[in-house]
XYZ file of C-alpha atoms in Angstrom:
323
model
C -48.856 64.154 -75.914
C -51.746 63.234 -73.646
C -51.609 61.322 -70.385
C -51.083 57.572 -70.009
C -53.176 55.783 -67.396
C -51.828 52.476 -66.117
C -54.692 50.512 -64.594
C -53.708 47.704 -62.239
C -50.481 49.575 -61.524
C -49.914 48.000 -58.101
C -49.861 44.454 -59.470
C -46.726 42.490 -60.291
C -46.310 43.552 -63.931
C -48.258 46.795 -63.627
C -45.795 48.111 -61.055
C -42.835 47.381 -63.340
C -44.633 49.164 -66.180
C -45.446 52.189 -64.020
C -41.818 52.467 -62.915
C -40.616 52.170 -66.514
C -43.134 54.697 -67.835
C -42.067 57.200 -65.193
C -38.403 56.598 -66.008
C -39.186 57.216 -69.681
C -40.563 60.632 -68.821
C -44.158 59.879 -69.787
C -47.052 61.776 -68.236
C -48.472 58.961 -66.102
C -51.507 58.479 -63.898
C -51.758 55.185 -62.029
C -55.119 53.636 -61.211
C -56.743 50.585 -59.702
C -58.994 49.354 -56.937
C -56.822 49.467 -53.814
C -56.507 53.017 -52.502
C -53.789 52.283 -49.933
C -51.490 50.485 -52.355
C -52.055 53.128 -55.030
C -51.282 55.968 -52.628
C -48.028 54.279 -51.596
C -46.886 53.691 -55.190
C -47.972 57.185 -56.263
C -45.825 58.673 -53.524
C -42.871 56.510 -54.521
C -43.137 57.498 -58.195
C -44.375 61.053 -57.614
C -47.378 60.592 -59.905
C -51.115 61.171 -59.406
C -53.502 58.268 -58.883
C -57.179 57.469 -59.234
C -59.200 54.795 -57.461
C -62.070 53.057 -59.244
C -63.373 49.616 -60.098
C -63.265 48.334 -63.669
C -66.806 49.434 -64.442
C -68.859 52.446 -65.546
C -67.300 54.498 -62.716
C -63.971 54.687 -64.573
C -62.604 58.235 -64.381
C -60.797 58.768 -67.697
C -60.852 62.548 -67.745
C -57.801 63.922 -69.559
C -56.470 60.451 -70.465
C -55.178 59.632 -73.956
C -54.365 55.934 -73.494
C -55.517 53.428 -70.893
C -53.073 50.535 -70.452
C -54.744 47.730 -68.518
C -52.684 45.324 -66.371
C -55.543 44.118 -64.148
C -56.357 40.468 -64.705
C -58.034 38.156 -65.109
C -58.908 40.309 -68.109
C -62.199 38.517 -68.632
C -63.366 40.562 -65.642
C -61.803 43.945 -66.433
C -61.390 44.309 -70.201
C -65.061 44.568 -71.141
C -66.004 47.357 -68.715
C -62.802 49.283 -69.411
C -63.168 48.950 -73.191
C -66.703 50.314 -72.974
C -65.526 53.155 -70.738
C -62.760 53.973 -73.234
C -65.162 54.027 -76.181
C -67.472 56.349 -74.260
C -64.617 58.650 -73.219
C -62.707 58.623 -76.523
C -59.639 56.945 -74.982
C -57.466 54.333 -76.726
C -57.467 50.955 -74.917
C -54.397 48.710 -74.588
C -53.785 45.653 -72.415
C -51.358 42.742 -71.985
C -53.720 39.776 -72.008
C -53.388 36.471 -73.831
C -57.015 35.530 -73.043
C -58.686 34.805 -76.376
C -62.154 35.885 -75.296
C -60.877 39.429 -74.716
C -59.664 39.547 -78.330
C -62.999 38.243 -79.568
C -64.748 40.944 -77.553
C -62.455 43.687 -78.849
C -62.955 42.396 -82.381
C -66.743 42.544 -81.980
C -66.563 46.082 -80.568
C -64.112 47.232 -83.239
C -66.776 48.878 -85.383
C -68.228 50.788 -82.455
C -64.732 51.864 -81.421
C -63.923 53.036 -84.948
C -67.035 55.209 -85.004
C -65.857 56.788 -81.739
C -62.313 57.263 -83.093
C -60.932 54.852 -80.474
C -58.335 52.118 -80.973
C -58.696 48.764 -79.216
C -55.267 47.118 -79.008
C -55.117 44.155 -76.633
C -51.953 42.102 -76.340
C -49.096 44.610 -76.169
C -46.990 42.328 -73.964
C -45.519 38.842 -74.260
C -48.012 37.414 -75.752
C -48.835 38.701 -78.369
C -46.216 41.221 -79.524
C -43.434 38.698 -80.338
C -45.752 36.106 -81.878
C -47.784 38.613 -83.906
C -44.657 40.163 -85.387
C -43.123 36.717 -85.947
C -46.224 35.480 -87.781
C -46.057 38.446 -90.148
C -42.336 37.828 -90.705
C -42.701 34.126 -91.509
C -45.758 34.669 -93.718
C -43.562 36.693 -96.082
C -41.190 33.768 -96.526
C -43.632 31.615 -98.542
C -45.840 32.132 -101.565
C -49.568 32.334 -100.839
C -49.435 31.264 -97.151
C -52.246 28.911 -96.177
C -51.620 27.713 -92.632
C -49.892 29.061 -89.532
C -48.836 27.196 -86.414
C -47.518 29.188 -83.449
C -46.009 27.677 -80.309
C -44.925 29.476 -77.157
C -42.229 28.221 -74.807
C -43.019 29.380 -71.287
C -39.983 28.944 -69.011
C -39.721 29.152 -65.229
C -42.460 29.821 -62.723
C -45.695 31.685 -63.421
C -46.935 34.763 -61.668
C -50.224 34.600 -59.799
C -51.867 36.787 -62.429
C -50.626 34.656 -65.321
C -51.845 31.462 -63.673
C -55.305 32.955 -63.247
C -55.326 34.174 -66.859
C -54.288 30.736 -68.119
C -57.299 29.413 -66.240
C -59.462 31.713 -68.377
C -57.698 30.517 -71.539
C -58.270 26.870 -70.655
C -61.891 27.671 -69.832
C -62.402 29.035 -73.356
C -61.906 25.513 -74.710
C -59.693 24.339 -77.555
C -60.150 26.484 -80.652
C -58.447 26.863 -84.003
C -59.030 29.016 -87.061
C -60.199 26.988 -90.033
C -60.990 28.631 -93.372
C -60.949 31.985 -91.600
C -63.433 30.983 -88.897
C -62.844 30.173 -85.232
C -64.085 26.650 -84.557
C -64.024 24.322 -81.556
C -61.362 21.610 -81.857
C -61.839 19.433 -78.757
C -59.836 16.616 -80.345
C -56.754 18.744 -81.085
C -53.558 16.791 -80.512
C -50.111 17.829 -79.234
C -47.503 18.728 -81.830
C -43.699 18.753 -81.821
C -41.912 22.058 -82.325
C -38.224 22.935 -82.355
C -37.410 26.161 -80.509
C -33.724 25.709 -81.345
C -32.659 22.850 -79.071
C -34.492 19.977 -80.741
C -38.186 19.006 -80.921
C -40.340 19.199 -77.796
C -43.992 18.300 -77.341
C -46.367 21.269 -77.227
C -49.992 21.141 -76.145
C -52.789 22.891 -78.053
C -54.171 25.965 -76.281
C -56.325 28.877 -77.414
C -54.309 32.088 -77.169
C -55.239 35.489 -78.568
C -53.041 34.883 -81.625
C -55.942 32.963 -83.134
C -57.503 36.402 -83.573
C -54.478 38.653 -84.076
C -52.747 36.251 -86.485
C -55.792 36.280 -88.760
C -55.985 40.067 -88.838
C -52.216 40.543 -89.207
C -51.517 37.911 -91.877
C -54.838 36.917 -93.446
C -53.790 33.255 -93.164
C -57.035 31.226 -93.011
C -55.850 28.237 -90.935
C -54.191 28.953 -87.579
C -53.423 26.723 -84.601
C -51.770 27.586 -81.257
C -49.626 25.494 -78.939
C -47.600 25.911 -75.749
C -44.644 24.171 -74.111
C -44.317 24.901 -70.407
C -40.799 24.209 -69.157
C -39.430 24.555 -65.669
C -42.064 24.561 -62.948
C -45.258 22.720 -63.826
C -48.497 24.621 -64.084
C -49.540 25.415 -60.510
C -52.511 23.700 -58.921
C -54.710 24.477 -55.948
C -55.657 27.955 -54.756
C -54.013 30.229 -57.325
C -54.651 33.305 -55.188
C -52.006 32.001 -52.772
C -49.243 32.003 -55.377
C -46.435 34.571 -55.086
C -46.699 37.747 -57.161
C -44.166 36.453 -59.659
C -40.518 35.545 -60.238
C -37.855 37.904 -58.895
C -35.298 39.656 -61.123
C -32.735 36.873 -60.739
C -35.307 34.217 -61.675
C -36.421 36.261 -64.677
C -32.865 36.714 -65.881
C -32.320 32.946 -65.709
C -35.079 32.152 -68.225
C -35.347 33.703 -71.674
C -38.560 33.250 -73.661
C -38.990 31.825 -77.148
C -41.735 31.270 -79.676
C -41.761 29.503 -83.022
C -43.995 30.085 -86.039
C -44.402 27.700 -88.968
C -46.148 28.791 -92.154
C -47.086 26.486 -95.025
C -47.559 27.929 -98.500
C -49.958 26.787 -101.194
C -47.109 24.815 -102.813
C -46.493 22.891 -99.584
C -43.275 24.712 -98.695
C -42.847 25.265 -94.935
C -40.961 28.190 -93.421
C -40.068 28.277 -89.729
C -38.696 31.120 -87.610
C -37.946 31.433 -83.907
C -38.070 34.603 -81.843
C -36.142 34.782 -78.576
C -36.508 37.553 -76.014
C -35.714 38.374 -72.435
C -38.043 36.703 -69.953
C -41.678 37.399 -70.736
C -42.245 39.155 -67.417
C -39.353 41.495 -68.191
C -40.408 41.956 -71.829
C -44.051 42.798 -71.158
C -43.679 46.105 -69.285
C -41.064 47.298 -71.788
C -43.177 46.465 -74.836
C -46.430 47.697 -73.305
C -45.030 51.078 -72.298
C -43.339 51.496 -75.684
C -46.627 50.664 -77.414
C -48.460 53.207 -75.266
C -45.797 55.840 -75.962
C -46.158 55.306 -79.692
C -49.944 55.530 -79.538
C -49.724 58.749 -77.552
C -47.493 60.218 -80.263
C -49.937 59.323 -83.036
C -49.151 55.751 -84.139
C -52.739 54.565 -84.025
C -55.727 53.537 -86.117
C -59.277 53.576 -84.836
C -61.034 50.236 -84.381
C -59.695 46.812 -83.407
C -55.993 46.496 -84.186
C -52.984 44.235 -83.662
C -49.453 45.210 -82.596
C -47.891 44.085 -85.868
C -50.349 46.027 -88.006
C -50.062 49.262 -86.028
C -46.327 49.316 -85.339
C -44.965 47.047 -88.076
C -43.571 43.526 -87.920
C -40.224 44.821 -86.605
C -41.801 46.171 -83.419
C -40.974 43.102 -81.316
C -37.287 43.487 -82.101
C -37.187 47.068 -80.817
C -37.108 45.584 -77.304
C -33.456 44.984 -76.394
C -32.290 41.386 -76.363
C -34.729 40.190 -79.040
C -33.544 38.034 -81.958
C -35.307 36.320 -84.862
C -33.762 33.259 -86.496
C -35.001 31.738 -89.772
C -34.814 28.016 -90.505
């Protein structure tokens, strides 16, 4: 097994992932841009660290997998993906930003030639939704359309709020006849996460890319219902790092997927997990561990295709309910 590099390890979720990876006995190097914070965390965890910006200066010597936690990912994913392709290192991240998936998809051929896997979205989103989409697609004959809705409970971390800004900036998109198209007139839609219908707003998450690759369903739309604290406004850089353990434990996360078959039959399933901020470091480190042990395919990939549609449920506290 080669070494795992966690980039952005001193951030809110990156720190939890670094602690978990160390506890799992993985060979870990932490990395990022702030030397002082990295040195402190490296001492705490007794691991080596490297300091570099997300650019061509990336030092990936001896690394098997780079797991990127540094957002907004629109700023870090591109340079780190290119560095990974050049160095022959598999790239993973936890983003939901659709433009990162589109970039990874475009660079998939180049990555395949270099024997490198590009696997964005190994957190919450898109692990639960990707696996759920594959699960529901098998419940109908000749699936034609997929609708996925996320329920985001509680307060957002600073990093998530900034990433959502990138998602909103990408505009409203949907997949129609296999192609991503702008849908500026997309309307809200009601979804039932298990407690009755709630209104969900259209938003362009990475599942518009992963769902297509994982299921082959030609028509895909994404929605979100934000419960609890409203989406923060103002200077996002002044937000707290993220919810504490007690706040995370108070809010579980759910997503629903609806698939319509060619005969008009609709199947719906709900996945429920621990809080997304608790789920993400667990799923991301487990994904990295599996890649390091050989569960990988060169080129652009999705969690469900690489690890199977049951991967989401390997994280404790995860349930899938069919309706």
